[in-house]
mmCIF file with all atom_site columns, C-alpha atoms in Angstrom:
data_model
loop_
_atom_site.group_PDB
_atom_site.id
_atom_site.type_symbol
_atom_site.label_atom_id
_atom_site.label_alt_id
_atom_site.label_comp_id
_atom_site.label_asym_id
_atom_site.label_entity_id
_atom_site.label_seq_id
_atom_site.pdbx_PDB_ins_code
_atom_site.Cartn_x
_atom_site.Cartn_y
_atom_site.Cartn_z
_atom_site.occupancy
_atom_site.B_iso_or_equiv
_atom_site.pdbx_formal_charge
_atom_site.auth_seq_id
_atom_site.auth_comp_id
_atom_site.auth_asym_id
_atom_site.auth_atom_id
_atom_site.pdbx_PDB_model_num
ATOM 1   C CA . MET A 1 1   ? 0.336   0.175   0.011  1.00 0.00 ? 1   MET A CA 1
ATOM 2   C CA . ASN A 1 2   ? 1.560   3.305   -1.113 1.00 0.00 ? 2   ASN A CA 1
ATOM 3   C CA . ASN A 1 3   ? 1.111   6.577   0.997  1.00 0.00 ? 3   ASN A CA 1
ATOM 4   C CA . ARG A 1 4   ? -1.509  7.959   -1.455 1.00 0.00 ? 4   ARG A CA 1
ATOM 5   C CA . SER A 1 5   ? -3.932  5.681   0.118  1.00 0.00 ? 5   SER A CA 1
ATOM 6   C CA . ALA A 1 6   ? -3.733  5.892   3.325  1.00 0.00 ? 6   ALA A CA 1
ATOM 7   C CA . PRO A 1 7   ? -3.593  9.416   4.158  1.00 0.00 ? 7   PRO A CA 1
ATOM 8   C CA . LYS A 1 8   ? -1.068  10.483  6.845  1.00 0.00 ? 8   LYS A CA 1
ATOM 9   C CA . PHE A 1 9   ? -3.176  12.621  9.334  1.00 0.00 ? 9   PHE A CA 1
ATOM 10  C CA . ARG A 1 10  ? -6.441  10.554  8.999  1.00 0.00 ? 10  ARG A CA 1
ATOM 11  C CA . PRO A 1 11  ? -6.347  8.419   12.140 1.00 0.00 ? 11  PRO A CA 1
ATOM 12  C CA . ALA A 1 12  ? -9.861  8.307   12.984 1.00 0.00 ? 12  ALA A CA 1
ATOM 13  C CA . GLU A 1 13  ? -10.918 7.509   9.724  1.00 0.00 ? 13  GLU A CA 1
ATOM 14  C CA . ARG A 1 14  ? -8.616  4.517   9.637  1.00 0.00 ? 14  ARG A CA 1
ATOM 15  C CA . ILE A 1 15  ? -10.160 3.344   12.886 1.00 0.00 ? 15  ILE A CA 1
ATOM 16  C CA . ALA A 1 16  ? -13.224 3.788   11.773 1.00 0.00 ? 16  ALA A CA 1
ATOM 17  C CA . ASN A 1 17  ? -12.645 1.538   8.432  1.00 0.00 ? 17  ASN A CA 1
ATOM 18  C CA . SER A 1 18  ? -10.544 -0.829  10.112 1.00 0.00 ? 18  SER A CA 1
ATOM 19  C CA . PHE A 1 19  ? -13.965 -1.512  12.357 1.00 0.00 ? 19  PHE A CA 1
ATOM 20  C CA . SER A 1 20  ? -16.136 -1.743  9.612  1.00 0.00 ? 20  SER A CA 1
ATOM 21  C CA . GLU A 1 21  ? -14.255 -4.335  8.566  1.00 0.00 ? 21  GLU A CA 1
ATOM 22  C CA . MET A 1 22  ? -14.018 -5.975  11.542 1.00 0.00 ? 22  MET A CA 1
ATOM 23  C CA . LEU A 1 23  ? -17.847 -6.184  11.562 1.00 0.00 ? 23  LEU A CA 1
ATOM 24  C CA . GLU A 1 24  ? -17.384 -7.630  7.868  1.00 0.00 ? 24  GLU A CA 1
ATOM 25  C CA . LEU A 1 25  ? -15.790 -10.635 9.135  1.00 0.00 ? 25  LEU A CA 1
ATOM 26  C CA . GLY A 1 26  ? -17.873 -10.738 12.267 1.00 0.00 ? 26  GLY A CA 1
ATOM 27  C CA . VAL A 1 27  ? -15.938 -9.379  14.804 1.00 0.00 ? 27  VAL A CA 1
ATOM 28  C CA . CYS A 1 28  ? -18.131 -7.698  17.588 1.00 0.00 ? 28  CYS A CA 1
ATOM 29  C CA . ASP A 1 29  ? -15.811 -8.226  20.886 1.00 0.00 ? 29  ASP A CA 1
ATOM 30  C CA . ARG A 1 30  ? -15.873 -5.227  22.760 1.00 0.00 ? 30  ARG A CA 1
ATOM 31  C CA . GLU A 1 31  ? -12.483 -5.568  24.243 1.00 0.00 ? 31  GLU A CA 1
ATOM 32  C CA . ILE A 1 32  ? -11.089 -6.282  20.837 1.00 0.00 ? 32  ILE A CA 1
ATOM 33  C CA . PHE A 1 33  ? -12.035 -2.617  19.700 1.00 0.00 ? 33  PHE A CA 1
ATOM 34  C CA . SER A 1 34  ? -11.188 -0.871  22.826 1.00 0.00 ? 34  SER A CA 1
ATOM 35  C CA . SER A 1 35  ? -7.494  -2.318  22.335 1.00 0.00 ? 35  SER A CA 1
ATOM 36  C CA . ILE A 1 36  ? -7.124  -1.047  19.491 1.00 0.00 ? 36  ILE A CA 1
ATOM 37  C CA . LEU A 1 37  ? -8.632  2.708   20.808 1.00 0.00 ? 37  LEU A CA 1
ATOM 38  C CA . ARG A 1 38  ? -5.846  2.585   24.067 1.00 0.00 ? 38  ARG A CA 1
ATOM 39  C CA . SER A 1 39  ? -2.802  1.132   21.066 1.00 0.00 ? 39  SER A CA 1
ATOM 40  C CA . THR A 1 40  ? -3.478  3.774   19.111 1.00 0.00 ? 40  THR A CA 1
ATOM 41  C CA . LEU A 1 41  ? -2.968  6.300   21.889 1.00 0.00 ? 41  LEU A CA 1
ATOM 42  C CA . VAL A 1 42  ? -0.042  4.485   23.961 1.00 0.00 ? 42  VAL A CA 1
ATOM 43  C CA . HIS A 1 43  ? 1.607   4.869   20.555 1.00 0.00 ? 43  HIS A CA 1
ATOM 44  C CA . ASN A 1 44  ? 0.618   8.261   19.009 1.00 0.00 ? 44  ASN A CA 1
ATOM 45  C CA . PRO A 1 45  ? 1.959   10.562  21.955 1.00 0.00 ? 45  PRO A CA 1
ATOM 46  C CA . ASP A 1 46  ? 0.786   13.348  20.137 1.00 0.00 ? 46  ASP A CA 1
ATOM 47  C CA . TYR A 1 47  ? -3.260  12.267  20.579 1.00 0.00 ? 47  TYR A CA 1
ATOM 48  C CA . ILE A 1 48  ? -4.801  13.482  24.128 1.00 0.00 ? 48  ILE A CA 1
ATOM 49  C CA . GLY A 1 49  ? -7.590  10.832  23.587 1.00 0.00 ? 49  GLY A CA 1
ATOM 50  C CA . VAL A 1 50  ? -8.999  8.382   21.121 1.00 0.00 ? 50  VAL A CA 1
ATOM 51  C CA . TRP A 1 51  ? -12.838 7.375   21.399 1.00 0.00 ? 51  TRP A CA 1
ATOM 52  C CA . ASN A 1 52  ? -16.111 5.656   19.548 1.00 0.00 ? 52  ASN A CA 1
ATOM 53  C CA . VAL A 1 53  ? -19.896 6.120   20.225 1.00 0.00 ? 53  VAL A CA 1
ATOM 54  C CA . TRP A 1 54  ? -21.931 3.556   19.016 1.00 0.00 ? 54  TRP A CA 1
ATOM 55  C CA . GLU A 1 55  ? -25.300 3.396   17.968 1.00 0.00 ? 55  GLU A CA 1
ATOM 56  C CA . PRO A 1 56  ? -28.009 1.416   20.411 1.00 0.00 ? 56  PRO A CA 1
ATOM 57  C CA . ASP A 1 57  ? -27.150 -2.141  19.679 1.00 0.00 ? 57  ASP A CA 1
ATOM 58  C CA . ALA A 1 58  ? -24.898 -1.675  17.138 1.00 0.00 ? 58  ALA A CA 1
ATOM 59  C CA . LEU A 1 59  ? -21.935 -3.612  17.915 1.00 0.00 ? 59  LEU A CA 1
ATOM 60  C CA . ASP A 1 60  ? -22.698 -6.287  19.144 1.00 0.00 ? 60  ASP A CA 1
ATOM 61  C CA . GLY A 1 61  ? -26.533 -6.440  21.042 1.00 0.00 ? 61  GLY A CA 1
ATOM 62  C CA . CYS A 1 62  ? -25.697 -6.771  24.331 1.00 0.00 ? 62  CYS A CA 1
ATOM 63  C CA . ASP A 1 63  ? -26.160 -3.022  25.418 1.00 0.00 ? 63  ASP A CA 1
ATOM 64  C CA . SER A 1 64  ? -28.073 -4.346  28.281 1.00 0.00 ? 64  SER A CA 1
ATOM 65  C CA . LEU A 1 65  ? -24.911 -6.259  29.771 1.00 0.00 ? 65  LEU A CA 1
ATOM 66  C CA . TYR A 1 66  ? -22.804 -3.239  30.095 1.00 0.00 ? 66  TYR A CA 1
ATOM 67  C CA . ARG A 1 67  ? -24.654 -1.167  31.708 1.00 0.00 ? 67  ARG A CA 1
ATOM 68  C CA . HIS A 1 68  ? -22.371 0.751   33.658 1.00 0.00 ? 68  HIS A CA 1
ATOM 69  C CA . ALA A 1 69  ? -19.288 -1.327  33.181 1.00 0.00 ? 69  ALA A CA 1
ATOM 70  C CA . GLU A 1 70  ? -15.986 0.535   32.543 1.00 0.00 ? 70  GLU A CA 1
ATOM 71  C CA . GLY A 1 71  ? -15.809 2.907   29.593 1.00 0.00 ? 71  GLY A CA 1
ATOM 72  C CA . HIS A 1 72  ? -19.847 2.720   29.075 1.00 0.00 ? 72  HIS A CA 1
ATOM 73  C CA . ASP A 1 73  ? -22.513 4.303   30.583 1.00 0.00 ? 73  ASP A CA 1
ATOM 74  C CA . GLU A 1 74  ? -26.091 3.594   32.368 1.00 0.00 ? 74  GLU A CA 1
ATOM 75  C CA . THR A 1 75  ? -27.008 2.596   28.382 1.00 0.00 ? 75  THR A CA 1
ATOM 76  C CA . GLY A 1 76  ? -24.915 0.132   28.373 1.00 0.00 ? 76  GLY A CA 1
ATOM 77  C CA . ARG A 1 77  ? -23.242 1.329   24.386 1.00 0.00 ? 77  ARG A CA 1
ATOM 78  C CA . MET A 1 78  ? -19.906 0.844   23.555 1.00 0.00 ? 78  MET A CA 1
ATOM 79  C CA . ILE A 1 79  ? -18.436 4.840   24.069 1.00 0.00 ? 79  ILE A CA 1
ATOM 80  C CA . ASN A 1 80  ? -14.834 4.069   25.169 1.00 0.00 ? 80  ASN A CA 1
ATOM 81  C CA . TYR A 1 81  ? -12.908 6.966   25.782 1.00 0.00 ? 81  TYR A CA 1
ATOM 82  C CA . TRP A 1 82  ? -9.550  6.570   26.355 1.00 0.00 ? 82  TRP A CA 1
ATOM 83  C CA . GLN A 1 83  ? -7.191  9.142   27.269 1.00 0.00 ? 83  GLN A CA 1
ATOM 84  C CA . ARG A 1 84  ? -3.922  10.658  28.807 1.00 0.00 ? 84  ARG A CA 1
ATOM 85  C CA . ARG A 1 85  ? -3.671  11.765  32.181 1.00 0.00 ? 85  ARG A CA 1
ATOM 86  C CA . GLY A 1 86  ? -0.232  12.771  32.655 1.00 0.00 ? 86  GLY A CA 1
ATOM 87  C CA . ASP A 1 87  ? 1.983   9.976   32.267 1.00 0.00 ? 87  ASP A CA 1
ATOM 88  C CA . ASN A 1 88  ? -0.934  7.545   32.552 1.00 0.00 ? 88  ASN A CA 1
ATOM 89  C CA . ILE A 1 89  ? -3.645  6.177   29.786 1.00 0.00 ? 89  ILE A CA 1
ATOM 90  C CA . CYS A 1 90  ? -6.926  5.934   31.474 1.00 0.00 ? 90  CYS A CA 1
ATOM 91  C CA . LEU A 1 91  ? -9.892  4.391   30.215 1.00 0.00 ? 91  LEU A CA 1
ATOM 92  C CA . GLY A 1 92  ? -13.749 6.169   30.740 1.00 0.00 ? 92  GLY A CA 1
ATOM 93  C CA . PRO A 1 93  ? -16.939 6.568   28.921 1.00 0.00 ? 93  PRO A CA 1
ATOM 94  C CA . VAL A 1 94  ? -17.637 9.589   26.817 1.00 0.00 ? 94  VAL A CA 1
ATOM 95  C CA . THR A 1 95  ? -19.726 11.778  27.675 1.00 0.00 ? 95  THR A CA 1
ATOM 96  C CA . LYS A 1 96  ? -22.608 14.239  26.244 1.00 0.00 ? 96  LYS A CA 1
ATOM 97  C CA . TYR A 1 97  ? -23.105 12.555  22.740 1.00 0.00 ? 97  TYR A CA 1
ATOM 98  C CA . ASP A 1 98  ? -26.646 12.325  23.263 1.00 0.00 ? 98  ASP A CA 1
ATOM 99  C CA . GLU A 1 99  ? -27.618 16.042  24.153 1.00 0.00 ? 99  GLU A CA 1
ATOM 100 C CA . GLY A 1 100 ? -30.220 17.438  21.995 1.00 0.00 ? 100 GLY A CA 1
ATOM 101 C CA . GLU A 1 101 ? -30.415 15.815  18.241 1.00 0.00 ? 101 GLU A CA 1
ATOM 102 C CA . GLY A 1 102 ? -26.350 15.240  19.423 1.00 0.00 ? 102 GLY A CA 1
ATOM 103 C CA . PRO A 1 103 ? -23.470 17.099  19.118 1.00 0.00 ? 103 PRO A CA 1
ATOM 104 C CA . ASP A 1 104 ? -22.223 18.349  15.716 1.00 0.00 ? 104 ASP A CA 1
ATOM 105 C CA . TRP A 1 105 ? -19.087 16.336  16.594 1.00 0.00 ? 105 TRP A CA 1
ATOM 106 C CA . TYR A 1 106 ? -21.650 12.955  16.435 1.00 0.00 ? 106 TYR A CA 1
ATOM 107 C CA . ARG A 1 107 ? -24.231 13.817  14.952 1.00 0.00 ? 107 ARG A CA 1
ATOM 108 C CA . ILE A 1 108 ? -22.435 15.350  11.532 1.00 0.00 ? 108 ILE A CA 1
ATOM 109 C CA . PRO A 1 109 ? -20.609 12.066  10.618 1.00 0.00 ? 109 PRO A CA 1
ATOM 110 C CA . GLN A 1 110 ? -22.654 9.813   11.122 1.00 0.00 ? 110 GLN A CA 1
ATOM 111 C CA . GLN A 1 111 ? -25.833 12.484  8.599  1.00 0.00 ? 111 GLN A CA 1
ATOM 112 C CA . THR A 1 112 ? -22.903 12.429  5.817  1.00 0.00 ? 112 THR A CA 1
ATOM 113 C CA . GLN A 1 113 ? -20.977 9.235   6.381  1.00 0.00 ? 113 GLN A CA 1
ATOM 114 C CA . LYS A 1 114 ? -17.726 11.379  5.730  1.00 0.00 ? 114 LYS A CA 1
ATOM 115 C CA . MET A 1 115 ? -14.954 12.109  8.352  1.00 0.00 ? 115 MET A CA 1
ATOM 116 C CA . GLN A 1 116 ? -15.257 15.434  9.865  1.00 0.00 ? 116 GLN A CA 1
ATOM 117 C CA . VAL A 1 117 ? -12.985 17.863  11.892 1.00 0.00 ? 117 VAL A CA 1
ATOM 118 C CA . ALA A 1 118 ? -14.696 18.832  15.141 1.00 0.00 ? 118 ALA A CA 1
ATOM 119 C CA . GLY A 1 119 ? -13.340 22.425  17.291 1.00 0.00 ? 119 GLY A CA 1
ATOM 120 C CA . PRO A 1 120 ? -11.808 23.990  18.349 1.00 0.00 ? 120 PRO A CA 1
ATOM 121 C CA . TYR A 1 121 ? -13.267 24.060  21.651 1.00 0.00 ? 121 TYR A CA 1
ATOM 122 C CA . ARG A 1 122 ? -12.797 23.537  25.512 1.00 0.00 ? 122 ARG A CA 1
ATOM 123 C CA . CYS A 1 123 ? -13.379 20.175  26.711 1.00 0.00 ? 123 CYS A CA 1
ATOM 124 C CA . PRO A 1 124 ? -12.254 18.769  30.235 1.00 0.00 ? 124 PRO A CA 1
ATOM 125 C CA . VAL A 1 125 ? -9.059  16.419  29.903 1.00 0.00 ? 125 VAL A CA 1
ATOM 126 C CA . ALA A 1 126 ? -7.748  14.451  32.828 1.00 0.00 ? 126 ALA A CA 1
ATOM 127 C CA . GLY A 1 127 ? -8.831  17.385  35.245 1.00 0.00 ? 127 GLY A CA 1
ATOM 128 C CA . ALA A 1 128 ? -8.018  20.309  32.408 1.00 0.00 ? 128 ALA A CA 1
ATOM 129 C CA . ASN A 1 129 ? -10.016 22.400  30.542 1.00 0.00 ? 129 ASN A CA 1
ATOM 130 C CA . ILE A 1 130 ? -8.543  21.730  27.246 1.00 0.00 ? 130 ILE A CA 1
ATOM 131 C CA . LEU A 1 131 ? -8.494  23.494  23.489 1.00 0.00 ? 131 LEU A CA 1
ATOM 132 C CA . ILE A 1 132 ? -8.901  20.488  21.476 1.00 0.00 ? 132 ILE A CA 1
ATOM 133 C CA . MET A 1 133 ? -9.625  19.432  17.754 1.00 0.00 ? 133 MET A CA 1
ATOM 134 C CA . SER A 1 134 ? -11.007 16.476  16.928 1.00 0.00 ? 134 SER A CA 1
ATOM 135 C CA . GLN A 1 135 ? -11.039 14.400  14.390 1.00 0.00 ? 135 GLN A CA 1
ATOM 136 C CA . VAL A 1 136 ? -14.391 11.800  14.155 1.00 0.00 ? 136 VAL A CA 1
ATOM 137 C CA . ALA A 1 137 ? -14.929 9.549   11.451 1.00 0.00 ? 137 ALA A CA 1
ATOM 138 C CA . PRO A 1 138 ? -18.184 7.380   10.778 1.00 0.00 ? 138 PRO A CA 1
ATOM 139 C CA . ILE A 1 139 ? -18.310 3.329   11.107 1.00 0.00 ? 139 ILE A CA 1
ATOM 140 C CA . LEU A 1 140 ? -19.801 2.439   8.874  1.00 0.00 ? 140 LEU A CA 1
ATOM 141 C CA . ARG A 1 141 ? -21.461 -1.398  7.559  1.00 0.00 ? 141 ARG A CA 1
ATOM 142 C CA . ASP A 1 142 ? -24.094 -1.881  4.270  1.00 0.00 ? 142 ASP A CA 1
ATOM 143 C CA . GLY A 1 143 ? -24.050 2.219   3.988  1.00 0.00 ? 143 GLY A CA 1
ATOM 144 C CA . LYS A 1 144 ? -25.375 2.256   7.621  1.00 0.00 ? 144 LYS A CA 1
ATOM 145 C CA . GLY A 1 145 ? -23.733 4.508   10.164 1.00 0.00 ? 145 GLY A CA 1
ATOM 146 C CA . LEU A 1 146 ? -22.988 2.493   13.308 1.00 0.00 ? 146 LEU A CA 1
ATOM 147 C CA . GLY A 1 147 ? -20.699 5.105   15.044 1.00 0.00 ? 147 GLY A CA 1
ATOM 148 C CA . VAL A 1 148 ? -18.246 6.943   15.588 1.00 0.00 ? 148 VAL A CA 1
ATOM 149 C CA . VAL A 1 149 ? -14.619 6.947   15.803 1.00 0.00 ? 149 VAL A CA 1
ATOM 150 C CA . GLY A 1 150 ? -12.550 9.868   17.445 1.00 0.00 ? 150 GLY A CA 1
ATOM 151 C CA . VAL A 1 151 ? -9.605  11.152  17.961 1.00 0.00 ? 151 VAL A CA 1
ATOM 152 C CA . ASP A 1 152 ? -8.680  14.507  20.254 1.00 0.00 ? 152 ASP A CA 1
ATOM 153 C CA . ILE A 1 153 ? -5.484  16.566  19.423 1.00 0.00 ? 153 ILE A CA 1
ATOM 154 C CA . SER A 1 154 ? -4.499  19.392  21.811 1.00 0.00 ? 154 SER A CA 1
ATOM 155 C CA . MET A 1 155 ? -4.814  22.757  20.358 1.00 0.00 ? 155 MET A CA 1
ATOM 156 C CA . GLU A 1 156 ? -1.828  23.986  22.666 1.00 0.00 ? 156 GLU A CA 1
ATOM 157 C CA . LEU A 1 157 ? 0.445   21.524  21.779 1.00 0.00 ? 157 LEU A CA 1
ATOM 158 C CA . TRP A 1 158 ? -0.032  22.176  17.836 1.00 0.00 ? 158 TRP A CA 1
ATOM 159 C CA . ALA A 1 159 ? 0.156   25.563  18.635 1.00 0.00 ? 159 ALA A CA 1
ATOM 160 C CA . GLU A 1 160 ? 3.377   24.967  20.574 1.00 0.00 ? 160 GLU A CA 1
ATOM 161 C CA . GLU A 1 161 ? 4.854   23.340  17.612 1.00 0.00 ? 161 GLU A CA 1
ATOM 162 C CA . ALA A 1 162 ? 3.547   25.941  14.951 1.00 0.00 ? 162 ALA A CA 1
ATOM 163 C CA . LEU A 1 163 ? 5.128   28.806  16.969 1.00 0.00 ? 163 LEU A CA 1
ATOM 164 C CA . SER A 1 164 ? 8.056   27.054  18.058 1.00 0.00 ? 164 SER A CA 1
ATOM 165 C CA . GLY A 1 165 ? 11.143  29.222  18.830 1.00 0.00 ? 165 GLY A CA 1
ATOM 166 C CA . SER A 1 166 ? 8.526   31.956  19.579 1.00 0.00 ? 166 SER A CA 1
ATOM 167 C CA . SER A 1 167 ? 8.877   34.279  22.781 1.00 0.00 ? 167 SER A CA 1
ATOM 168 C CA . LEU A 1 168 ? 4.923   34.691  22.428 1.00 0.00 ? 168 LEU A CA 1
ATOM 169 C CA . LYS A 1 169 ? 2.584   33.432  25.109 1.00 0.00 ? 169 LYS A CA 1
ATOM 170 C CA . LEU A 1 170 ? 0.926   30.166  24.002 1.00 0.00 ? 170 LEU A CA 1
ATOM 171 C CA . SER A 1 171 ? -1.875  31.033  25.681 1.00 0.00 ? 171 SER A CA 1
ATOM 172 C CA . ASN A 1 172 ? -2.872  34.309  24.802 1.00 0.00 ? 172 ASN A CA 1
ATOM 173 C CA . VAL A 1 173 ? -1.816  33.926  21.311 1.00 0.00 ? 173 VAL A CA 1
ATOM 174 C CA . ILE A 1 174 ? -4.522  30.656  20.892 1.00 0.00 ? 174 ILE A CA 1
ATOM 175 C CA . ASP A 1 175 ? -7.044  33.017  22.773 1.00 0.00 ? 175 ASP A CA 1
ATOM 176 C CA . ASP A 1 176 ? -6.712  35.867  20.523 1.00 0.00 ? 176 ASP A CA 1
ATOM 177 C CA . THR A 1 177 ? -6.859  33.736  17.850 1.00 0.00 ? 177 THR A CA 1
ATOM 178 C CA . MET A 1 178 ? -9.779  32.173  18.487 1.00 0.00 ? 178 MET A CA 1
ATOM 179 C CA . ALA A 1 179 ? -11.459 35.679  19.182 1.00 0.00 ? 179 ALA A CA 1
ATOM 180 C CA . HIS A 1 180 ? -10.532 36.283  15.680 1.00 0.00 ? 180 HIS A CA 1
ATOM 181 C CA . GLY A 1 181 ? -11.525 33.173  13.915 1.00 0.00 ? 181 GLY A CA 1
ATOM 182 C CA . CYS A 1 182 ? -10.126 30.384  13.168 1.00 0.00 ? 182 CYS A CA 1
ATOM 183 C CA . VAL A 1 183 ? -9.521  28.354  9.713  1.00 0.00 ? 183 VAL A CA 1
ATOM 184 C CA . LEU A 1 184 ? -8.393  24.698  9.837  1.00 0.00 ? 184 LEU A CA 1
ATOM 185 C CA . LEU A 1 185 ? -8.110  23.040  6.787  1.00 0.00 ? 185 LEU A CA 1
ATOM 186 C CA . ASP A 1 186 ? -7.583  19.657  5.602  1.00 0.00 ? 186 ASP A CA 1
ATOM 187 C CA . ASP A 1 187 ? -7.764  17.763  1.554  1.00 0.00 ? 187 ASP A CA 1
ATOM 188 C CA . SER A 1 188 ? -11.439 16.685  2.747  1.00 0.00 ? 188 SER A CA 1
#
């Protein structure tokens, strides 16, 4: 496979496609899907979180068996969120995925069946309110959206890299940029 068929900066899409292919092969073990998310975070120190949100009973039809299990909430849906907390990697459930008609970061990739970039927005991660950007891709099977996969990247880290060597105070640069507008483009 050459680099043209696997864009470097589309990790959410690559994970979502892998999940779709696993389903086609009959793999629906939650531990395997969760392990892939965790491994992705472990091997990519620039990511602050990797997660998935599945539609009700879309993965294995067993949501009722997973109510309040680690990485799940009262619905039992597969909503694992692996995130960095200092030097540790921790598992918790994705939150606020089902508010109203669903937040844009969940609803839009489901409706358009295309990867989206969400944010930047402030999100509590590891006890801090961090400015993040999320790459979110739909998990598809037979033309139907079964859920989404997301990869979170810290905008502060991104800005540090973009401004390396600068004497500017980074938080002021981010706040000033966001107050006046920000455009982030990719090839989609």
